[in-house]
Structure formats: structure tokens, C-alpha cells
Coordinates of C-alpha atoms in Angstrom, one line a residue:
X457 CA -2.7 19.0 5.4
X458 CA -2.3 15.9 3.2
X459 CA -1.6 12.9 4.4
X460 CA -2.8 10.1 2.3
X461 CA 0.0 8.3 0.2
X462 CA -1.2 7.2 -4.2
X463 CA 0.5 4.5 -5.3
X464 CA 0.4 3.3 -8.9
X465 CA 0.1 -0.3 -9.0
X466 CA 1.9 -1.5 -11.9
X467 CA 0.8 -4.6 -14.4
X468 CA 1.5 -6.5 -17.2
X469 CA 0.2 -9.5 -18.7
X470 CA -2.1 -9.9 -15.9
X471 CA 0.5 -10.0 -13.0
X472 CA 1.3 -7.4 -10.9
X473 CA 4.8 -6.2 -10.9
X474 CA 6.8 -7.0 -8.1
X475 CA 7.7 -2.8 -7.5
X476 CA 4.0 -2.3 -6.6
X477 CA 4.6 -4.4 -3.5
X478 CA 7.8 -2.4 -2.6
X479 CA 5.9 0.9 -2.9
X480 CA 3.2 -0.2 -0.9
X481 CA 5.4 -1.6 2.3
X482 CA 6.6 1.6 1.6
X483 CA 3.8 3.9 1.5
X484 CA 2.4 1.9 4.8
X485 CA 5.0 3.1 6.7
X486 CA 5.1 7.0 5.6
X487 CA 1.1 6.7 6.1
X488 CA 2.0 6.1 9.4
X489 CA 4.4 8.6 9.9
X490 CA 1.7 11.0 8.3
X491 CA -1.1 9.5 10.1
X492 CA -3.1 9.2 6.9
X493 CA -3.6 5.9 4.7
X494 CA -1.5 3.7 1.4
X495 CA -3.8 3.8 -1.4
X496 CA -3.1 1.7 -4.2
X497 CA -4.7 2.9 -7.7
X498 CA -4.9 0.0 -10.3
X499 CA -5.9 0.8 -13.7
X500 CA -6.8 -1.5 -16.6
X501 CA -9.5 -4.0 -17.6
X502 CA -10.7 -7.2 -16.0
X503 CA -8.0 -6.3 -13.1
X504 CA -10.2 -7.1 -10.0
X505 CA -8.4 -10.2 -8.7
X506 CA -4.6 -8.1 -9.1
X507 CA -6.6 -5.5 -7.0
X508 CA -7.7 -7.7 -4.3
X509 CA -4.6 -9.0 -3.9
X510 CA -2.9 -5.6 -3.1
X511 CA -1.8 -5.4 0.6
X512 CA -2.6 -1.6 0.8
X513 CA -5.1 0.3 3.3
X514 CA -7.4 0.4 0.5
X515 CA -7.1 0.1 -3.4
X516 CA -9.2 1.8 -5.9
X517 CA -9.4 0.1 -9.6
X518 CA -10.9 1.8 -12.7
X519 CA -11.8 -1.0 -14.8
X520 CA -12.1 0.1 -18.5
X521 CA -11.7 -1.0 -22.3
X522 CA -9.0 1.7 -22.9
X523 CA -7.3 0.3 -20.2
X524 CA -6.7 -3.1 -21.4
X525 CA -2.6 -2.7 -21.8
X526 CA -0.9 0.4 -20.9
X527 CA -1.1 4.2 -22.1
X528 CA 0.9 6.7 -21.1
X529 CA -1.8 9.3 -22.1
X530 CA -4.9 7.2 -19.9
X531 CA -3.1 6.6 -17.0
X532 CA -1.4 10.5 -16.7
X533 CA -5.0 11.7 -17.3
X534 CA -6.2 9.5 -14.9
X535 CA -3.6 10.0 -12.6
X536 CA -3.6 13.6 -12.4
X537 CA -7.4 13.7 -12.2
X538 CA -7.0 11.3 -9.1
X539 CA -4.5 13.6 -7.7
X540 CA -6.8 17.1 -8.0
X541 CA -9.4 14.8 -6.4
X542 CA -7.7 13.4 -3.6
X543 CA -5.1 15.7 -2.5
X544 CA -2.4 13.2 -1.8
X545 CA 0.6 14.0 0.3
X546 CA 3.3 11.8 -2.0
X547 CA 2.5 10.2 -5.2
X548 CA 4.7 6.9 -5.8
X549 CA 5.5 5.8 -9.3
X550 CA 8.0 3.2 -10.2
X551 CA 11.1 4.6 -11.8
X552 CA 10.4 1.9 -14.4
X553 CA 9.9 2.1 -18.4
X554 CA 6.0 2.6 -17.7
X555 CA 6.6 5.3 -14.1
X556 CA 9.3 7.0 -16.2
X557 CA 6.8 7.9 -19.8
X558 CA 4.8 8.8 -16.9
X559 CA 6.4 11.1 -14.4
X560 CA 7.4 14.3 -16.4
X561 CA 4.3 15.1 -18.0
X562 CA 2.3 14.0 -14.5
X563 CA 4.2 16.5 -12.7
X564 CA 3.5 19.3 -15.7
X565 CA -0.2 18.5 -15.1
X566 CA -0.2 18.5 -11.6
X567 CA 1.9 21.3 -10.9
X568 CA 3.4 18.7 -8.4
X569 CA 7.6 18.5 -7.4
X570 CA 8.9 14.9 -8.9
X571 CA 11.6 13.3 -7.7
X572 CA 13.5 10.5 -9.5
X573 CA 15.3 7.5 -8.6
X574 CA 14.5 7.2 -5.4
X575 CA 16.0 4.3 -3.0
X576 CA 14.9 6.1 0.2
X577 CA 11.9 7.4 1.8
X578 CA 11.4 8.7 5.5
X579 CA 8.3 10.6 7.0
X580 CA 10.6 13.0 9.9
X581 CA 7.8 15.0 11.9
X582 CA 5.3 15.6 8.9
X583 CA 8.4 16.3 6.3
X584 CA 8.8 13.9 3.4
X585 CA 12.5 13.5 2.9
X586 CA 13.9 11.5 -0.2
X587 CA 17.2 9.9 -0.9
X588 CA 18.1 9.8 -5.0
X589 CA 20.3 8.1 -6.6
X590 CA 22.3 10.7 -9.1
X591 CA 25.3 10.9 -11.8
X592 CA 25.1 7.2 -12.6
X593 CA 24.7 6.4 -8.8
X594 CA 27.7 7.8 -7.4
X595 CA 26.0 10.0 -5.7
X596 CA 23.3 9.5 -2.4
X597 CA 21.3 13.0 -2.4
X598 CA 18.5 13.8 -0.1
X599 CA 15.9 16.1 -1.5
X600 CA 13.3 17.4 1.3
X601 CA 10.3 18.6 -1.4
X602 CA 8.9 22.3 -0.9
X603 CA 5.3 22.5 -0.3
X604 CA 2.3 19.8 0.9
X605 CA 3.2 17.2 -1.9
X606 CA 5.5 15.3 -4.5
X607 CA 5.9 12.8 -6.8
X608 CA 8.3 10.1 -6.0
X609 CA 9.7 7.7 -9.0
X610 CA 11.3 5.0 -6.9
X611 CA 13.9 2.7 -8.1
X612 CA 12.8 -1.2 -8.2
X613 CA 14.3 -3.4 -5.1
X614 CA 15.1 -0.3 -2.5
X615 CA 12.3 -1.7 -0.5
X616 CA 11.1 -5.3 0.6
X617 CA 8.2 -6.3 -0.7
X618 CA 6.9 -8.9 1.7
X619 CA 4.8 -5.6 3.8
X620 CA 3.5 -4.8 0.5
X621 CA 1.3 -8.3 -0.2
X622 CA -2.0 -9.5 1.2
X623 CA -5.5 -7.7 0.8
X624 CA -7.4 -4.4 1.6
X625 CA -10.6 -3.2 0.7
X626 CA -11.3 -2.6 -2.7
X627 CA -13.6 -0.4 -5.1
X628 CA -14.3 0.1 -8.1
X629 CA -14.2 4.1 -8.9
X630 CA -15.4 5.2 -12.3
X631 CA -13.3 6.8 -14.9
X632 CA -12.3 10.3 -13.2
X633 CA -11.5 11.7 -16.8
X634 CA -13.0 10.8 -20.2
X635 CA -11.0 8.3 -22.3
X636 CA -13.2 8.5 -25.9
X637 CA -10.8 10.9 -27.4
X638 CA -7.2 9.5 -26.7
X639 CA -5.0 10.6 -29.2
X640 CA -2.6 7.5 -28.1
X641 CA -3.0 4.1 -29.0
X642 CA -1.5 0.8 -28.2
X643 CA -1.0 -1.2 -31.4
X644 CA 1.5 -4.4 -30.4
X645 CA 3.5 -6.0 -27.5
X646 CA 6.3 -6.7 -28.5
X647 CA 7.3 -9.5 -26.1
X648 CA 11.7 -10.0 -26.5
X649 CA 12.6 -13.0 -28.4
X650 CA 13.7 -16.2 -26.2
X651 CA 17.2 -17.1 -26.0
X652 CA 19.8 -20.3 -26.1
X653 CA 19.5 -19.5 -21.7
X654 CA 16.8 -18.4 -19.7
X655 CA 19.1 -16.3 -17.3
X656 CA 15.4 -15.3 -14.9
X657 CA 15.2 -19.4 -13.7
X658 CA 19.4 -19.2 -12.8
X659 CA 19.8 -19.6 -9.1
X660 CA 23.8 -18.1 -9.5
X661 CA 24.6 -15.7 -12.2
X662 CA 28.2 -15.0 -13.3
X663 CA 27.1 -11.5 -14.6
X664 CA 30.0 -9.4 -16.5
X665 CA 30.6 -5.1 -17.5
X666 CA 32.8 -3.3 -19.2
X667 CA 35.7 -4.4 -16.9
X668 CA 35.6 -7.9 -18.6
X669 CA 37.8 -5.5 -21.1
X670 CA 37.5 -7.5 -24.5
X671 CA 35.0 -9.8 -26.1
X672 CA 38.2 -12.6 -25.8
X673 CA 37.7 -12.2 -22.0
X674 CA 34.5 -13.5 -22.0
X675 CA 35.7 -17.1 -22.0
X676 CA 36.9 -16.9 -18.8
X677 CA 33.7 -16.1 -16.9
X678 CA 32.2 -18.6 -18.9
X679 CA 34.3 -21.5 -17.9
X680 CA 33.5 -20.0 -13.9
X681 CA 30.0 -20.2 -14.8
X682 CA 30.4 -24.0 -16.1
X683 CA 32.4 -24.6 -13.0
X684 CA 29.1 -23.5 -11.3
X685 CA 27.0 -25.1 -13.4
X686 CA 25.0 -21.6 -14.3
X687 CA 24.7 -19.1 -16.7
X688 CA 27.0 -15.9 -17.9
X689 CA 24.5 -12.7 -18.0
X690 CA 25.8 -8.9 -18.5
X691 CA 24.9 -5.2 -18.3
X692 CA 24.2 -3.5 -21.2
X693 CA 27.9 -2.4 -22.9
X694 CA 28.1 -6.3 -23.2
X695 CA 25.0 -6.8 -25.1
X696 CA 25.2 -3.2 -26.9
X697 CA 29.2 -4.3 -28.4
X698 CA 27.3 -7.6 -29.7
X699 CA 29.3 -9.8 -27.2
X700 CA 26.4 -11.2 -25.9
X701 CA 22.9 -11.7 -26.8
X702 CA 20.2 -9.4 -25.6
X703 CA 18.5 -12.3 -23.5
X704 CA 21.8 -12.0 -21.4
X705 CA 21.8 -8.0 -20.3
X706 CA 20.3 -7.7 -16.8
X707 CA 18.7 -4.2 -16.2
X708 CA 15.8 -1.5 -16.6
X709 CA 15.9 -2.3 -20.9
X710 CA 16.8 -6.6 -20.4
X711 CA 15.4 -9.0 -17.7
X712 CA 15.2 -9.0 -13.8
X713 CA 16.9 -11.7 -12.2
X714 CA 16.2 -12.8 -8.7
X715 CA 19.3 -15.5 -8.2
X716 CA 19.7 -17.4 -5.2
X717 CA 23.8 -16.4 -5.9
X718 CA 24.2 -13.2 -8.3
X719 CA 28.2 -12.4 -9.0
X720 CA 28.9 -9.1 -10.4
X721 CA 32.3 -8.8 -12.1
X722 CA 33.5 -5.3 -13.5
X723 CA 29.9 -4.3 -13.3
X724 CA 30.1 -0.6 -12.2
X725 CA 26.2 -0.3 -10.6
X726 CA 24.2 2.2 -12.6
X727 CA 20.9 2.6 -11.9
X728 CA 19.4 0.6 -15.1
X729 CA 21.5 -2.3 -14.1
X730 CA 20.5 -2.1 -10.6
X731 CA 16.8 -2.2 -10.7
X732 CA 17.2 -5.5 -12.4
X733 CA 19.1 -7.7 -10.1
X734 CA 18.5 -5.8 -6.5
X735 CA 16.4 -8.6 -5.8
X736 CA 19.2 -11.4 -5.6
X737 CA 19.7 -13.0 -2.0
X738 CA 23.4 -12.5 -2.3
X739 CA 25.1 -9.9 -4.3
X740 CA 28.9 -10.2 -4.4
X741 CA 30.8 -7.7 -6.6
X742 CA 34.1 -7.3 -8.0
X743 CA 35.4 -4.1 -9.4
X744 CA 38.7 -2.0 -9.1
X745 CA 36.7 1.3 -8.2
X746 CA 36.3 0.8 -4.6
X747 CA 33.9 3.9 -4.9
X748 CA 31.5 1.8 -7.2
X749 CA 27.6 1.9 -7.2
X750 CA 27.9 -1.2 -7.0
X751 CA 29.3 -1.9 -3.9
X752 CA 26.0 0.1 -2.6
X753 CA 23.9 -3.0 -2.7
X754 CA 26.4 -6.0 -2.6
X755 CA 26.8 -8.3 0.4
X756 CA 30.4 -8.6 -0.1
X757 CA 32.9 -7.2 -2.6
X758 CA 36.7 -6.8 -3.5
X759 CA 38.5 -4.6 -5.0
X760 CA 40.7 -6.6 -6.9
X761 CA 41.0 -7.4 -11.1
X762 CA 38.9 -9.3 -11.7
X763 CA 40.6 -11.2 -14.9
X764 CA 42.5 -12.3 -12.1
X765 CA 40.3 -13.5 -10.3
X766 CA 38.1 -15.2 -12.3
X767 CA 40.4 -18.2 -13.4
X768 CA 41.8 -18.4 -9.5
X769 CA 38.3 -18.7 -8.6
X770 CA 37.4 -21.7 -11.5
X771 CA 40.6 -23.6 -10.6
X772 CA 39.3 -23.2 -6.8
X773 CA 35.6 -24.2 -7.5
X774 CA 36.9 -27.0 -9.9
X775 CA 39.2 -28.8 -6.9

């Protein structure tokens, strides 16, 4: 039986994204449970030095021209080649923009179960068994995948990353599966456009959702942020309505913020929003739905309105 976990070590700009750590603390500890090994696969060009600082059992790095910034055709090629190769037991993607233009077709071409937006991951006597995040997050489902192996898209921040650093021995594999004929190409990075507030260097974020009700509302979570001498950020109905810029919206399509402080109000805790802040020190939320996703990853919470609270909590902070 399998029993070695594949984790795709994601990269960009020549830094290794902070999910590859959480999937390989992760994968350590199902290898365990397995009795088999975490083994990091790191694909691009000139990536040696991300690869040696991997903290998996071992990491293999392909190390090619075509590799040089991301393809969702490479890598799935790759990938499932990899996967026929090495027989796997679980397969960990991110359930990121890059794991997520990768994870449909990587299951079509490996015949392999995938499960999604996963925050949960136990190895229970030889049976891999997955909790998923579904309809928006409301709901905690456990999958147990039929047969040997599975692919696993796993949510950024539902495991700590610290397990996931250091070093392990690495080698250079070549190319499992011919990359002369690609019939995708990368033609620009688009890098987002820099705003009037860098809300990624905040250590508190006053962070606002639909529940802020009306762009005329926003004025009071901006005069708690002043009060607290930070920044206003949002989830994406803020920045879609034009209320705020798009260097505001926290979430899987704006930034990830790691606050000291982060202070969600009326911020209802889908998964997009989720993956970009789970990384704060303290999370405390505000929304009138006590049944919330939100409330899921928050430190502390209240149920209360929050247009209420907000100018309480400014005359409070102000003395």
C-alpha cells in the first residue's frame, strides 16, 4: 500500500509561499501515521535554494526553462507523471489560484478522488480522513476517500507552518514528461497596482463585509481605525460595490494579511476571505449570525451590531 505523502511546493517571485510550509507540517504528521515519508516536489527554474530550504523528508526539484513562472499545463503534466511514478498515498495541493487551475484536470489525469477546501487532515489506522469546508463554510464535512489515494486541496492557514520549515535532502529529478510542445504559455505578470495603504505591513486591521450595510457606514470604521492608528481593509462585496479600493479586499483574489490584531466586523467568513487573514495572531469578529464562518477561526467574537459598536468602541479607545 501507499504510504508516501506529494506535496506541491508552491512559488512566486522566487519565495516560497507560506501554504507549502503548512502542507508539509502537515504531510509529516500523516507520514507518520502512514509510516511512509513527506515529499515535497518543487518545480521551476533556478529553484534550488527554495528547495533546500523545504523542511520535508526529502524534496525533489525539476529545474527547467518552461518552468520559469507558472503553467498550469507543465506542472499537471508533471504532476500526474510524478504521481503514476511514485504511487503516492495523498497528494496535497494548495486550494489556492495556482492548486485550484490545477486540481480538476490533475484528478481527470490521474484517475485520483480530489477533495477541496480542506482545513483538516487525520491518518486513523491507515484511513485518510478529511474535513472540508462547504456551502460558503457553513458547513464542516468529513470525506473518508475510497480506494489507496486522493488528492487533497487544502485551504491556506488550517495548519501551522513552523513544522513545515528547515531542510531535507534534496535532488534534482529530470523532467518526468516532455515540455517542447506546451500548448500553454505564460506571456505577463501582472503584479496589482500599489495603493494610498499597504494594508500586508498593518499590525491591527479594522476589516469590514457586507454588514457595514452602506458605503456611508464606512466612516465609522474608519474613525476606529484612526483611533487605532491602522488601516480600514474589507472582503470582497466592499471592493466589488467600489467602496473601497482593490488594495483594501483581504482574500484568495486581494492580499494576505498577517496582523498582530485583525478585527473582523460584518465579515461573514467564506472561504476566499478566510485563506487571507487565517494567519493573524488575534482574530476578533463581530457579526449578528452567531452561526458565522467566521466565528470558526476567531479568538473571540460577539454577536452584537456592529454599527453599534463601532462608535462605542472609538469613544472607548479615544478616552
Amino acid at each position: 500500500m501507499a504510504k508516501d505523502i506529494l506535496i506541491l511546493a508552491e512559488h512566486l517571485n522566487g519565495k516560497l509561499a507560506d501554504i507549502t510550509f503548512e502542507m508539509v507540517g502537515k504531510a509529516k504528521e500523516l507520514a507518520a501515521g502512514f509510516g511512509g515519508k513527506a515529499v515535497a516536489v518543487l518545480l521551476g527554474n533556478g529553484v534550488k535554494s527554495l528547495a533546500e530550504s523545504i523542511g520535508a523528508d526529502s524534496v525533489l526539484y525539476v529545474d527547467d526553462a518552461a518552468l520559469a513562472q507558472f503553467n498550469p499545463e507543465a506542472y499537471g503534466r508533471l504532476l500526474a507523471a510524478l504521481i503514476q511514478e511514485r504511487n503516492p498515498r495523498v497528494v496535497m495541493i494548495g486550494n489556492t489560484s495556482i492548486g485550484m487551475d490545477l486540481a480538476a484536470g490533475l484528478s481527470v489525469m490521474t484517475d485520483l478522488p480530489l477533495i477541496a477546501y480542506v482545513n483538516g487532515l487525520a491518518a486513523d489506522g491507515g484511513t485518510l480522513a478529511a474535513t472540508s469546508q462547504i456551502y460558503g463554510g457553513k458547513i464542516q464535512a468529513e470525506a473518508l476517500p475510497d480506494g489507496e489515494a486522493c488528492i487533497v486541496a487544502c485551504l491556506a492557514g488550517a495548519f501551522p507552518a513552523d513544522t513545515g520549515k528547515g531542510s531535507a535532502p534534496v535532488e534534482q529529478i529530470a523532467s518526468p514528461a516532455p515540455l517542447d510542445d506546451l500548448k500553454v504559455n505564460f506571456v505577463k505578470l501582472i503584479e496589482p497596482e500599489g495603493g494610498d495603504v499597504d494594508i500586508t505591513q498593518q499590525p491591527i486591521l479594522v476589516s469590514i463585509g457586507r454588514g457595514i450595510g452602506g458605503q456611508e457606514n464606512i466612516e465609522l470604521a474608519q474613525e476606529l481605525a484612526d483611533a487605532l492608528g491602522c488601516a480600514v481593509s474589507s472582503s470582497r462585496p466592499i471592493t466589488d460595490a467600489g467602496w473601497l479600493p482593490k488594495t483594501r479586499q483581504v482574500g484568495k483574489s486581494g492580499l494576505t494579511v498577517t496582523p498582530k490584531v485583525y478585527l473582523a466586523f460584518g465579515i461573514s467568513g467564506a472561504p476566499e476571505h478566510l485563506e487571507g487573514m487565517r494567519g493573524a495572531e488575534t482574530i476578533v469578529a463581530v457579526n449578528t449570525d452567531s452561526k458565522a464562518p467566521i466565528f470558526d477561526v476567531a479568538h473571540y467574537g460577539a454577536t452584537c451590531d456592529m454599527l453599534d459598536l463601532l462608535p462605542a468602541l472609538t469613544e472607548k479607545i479615544k478616552g
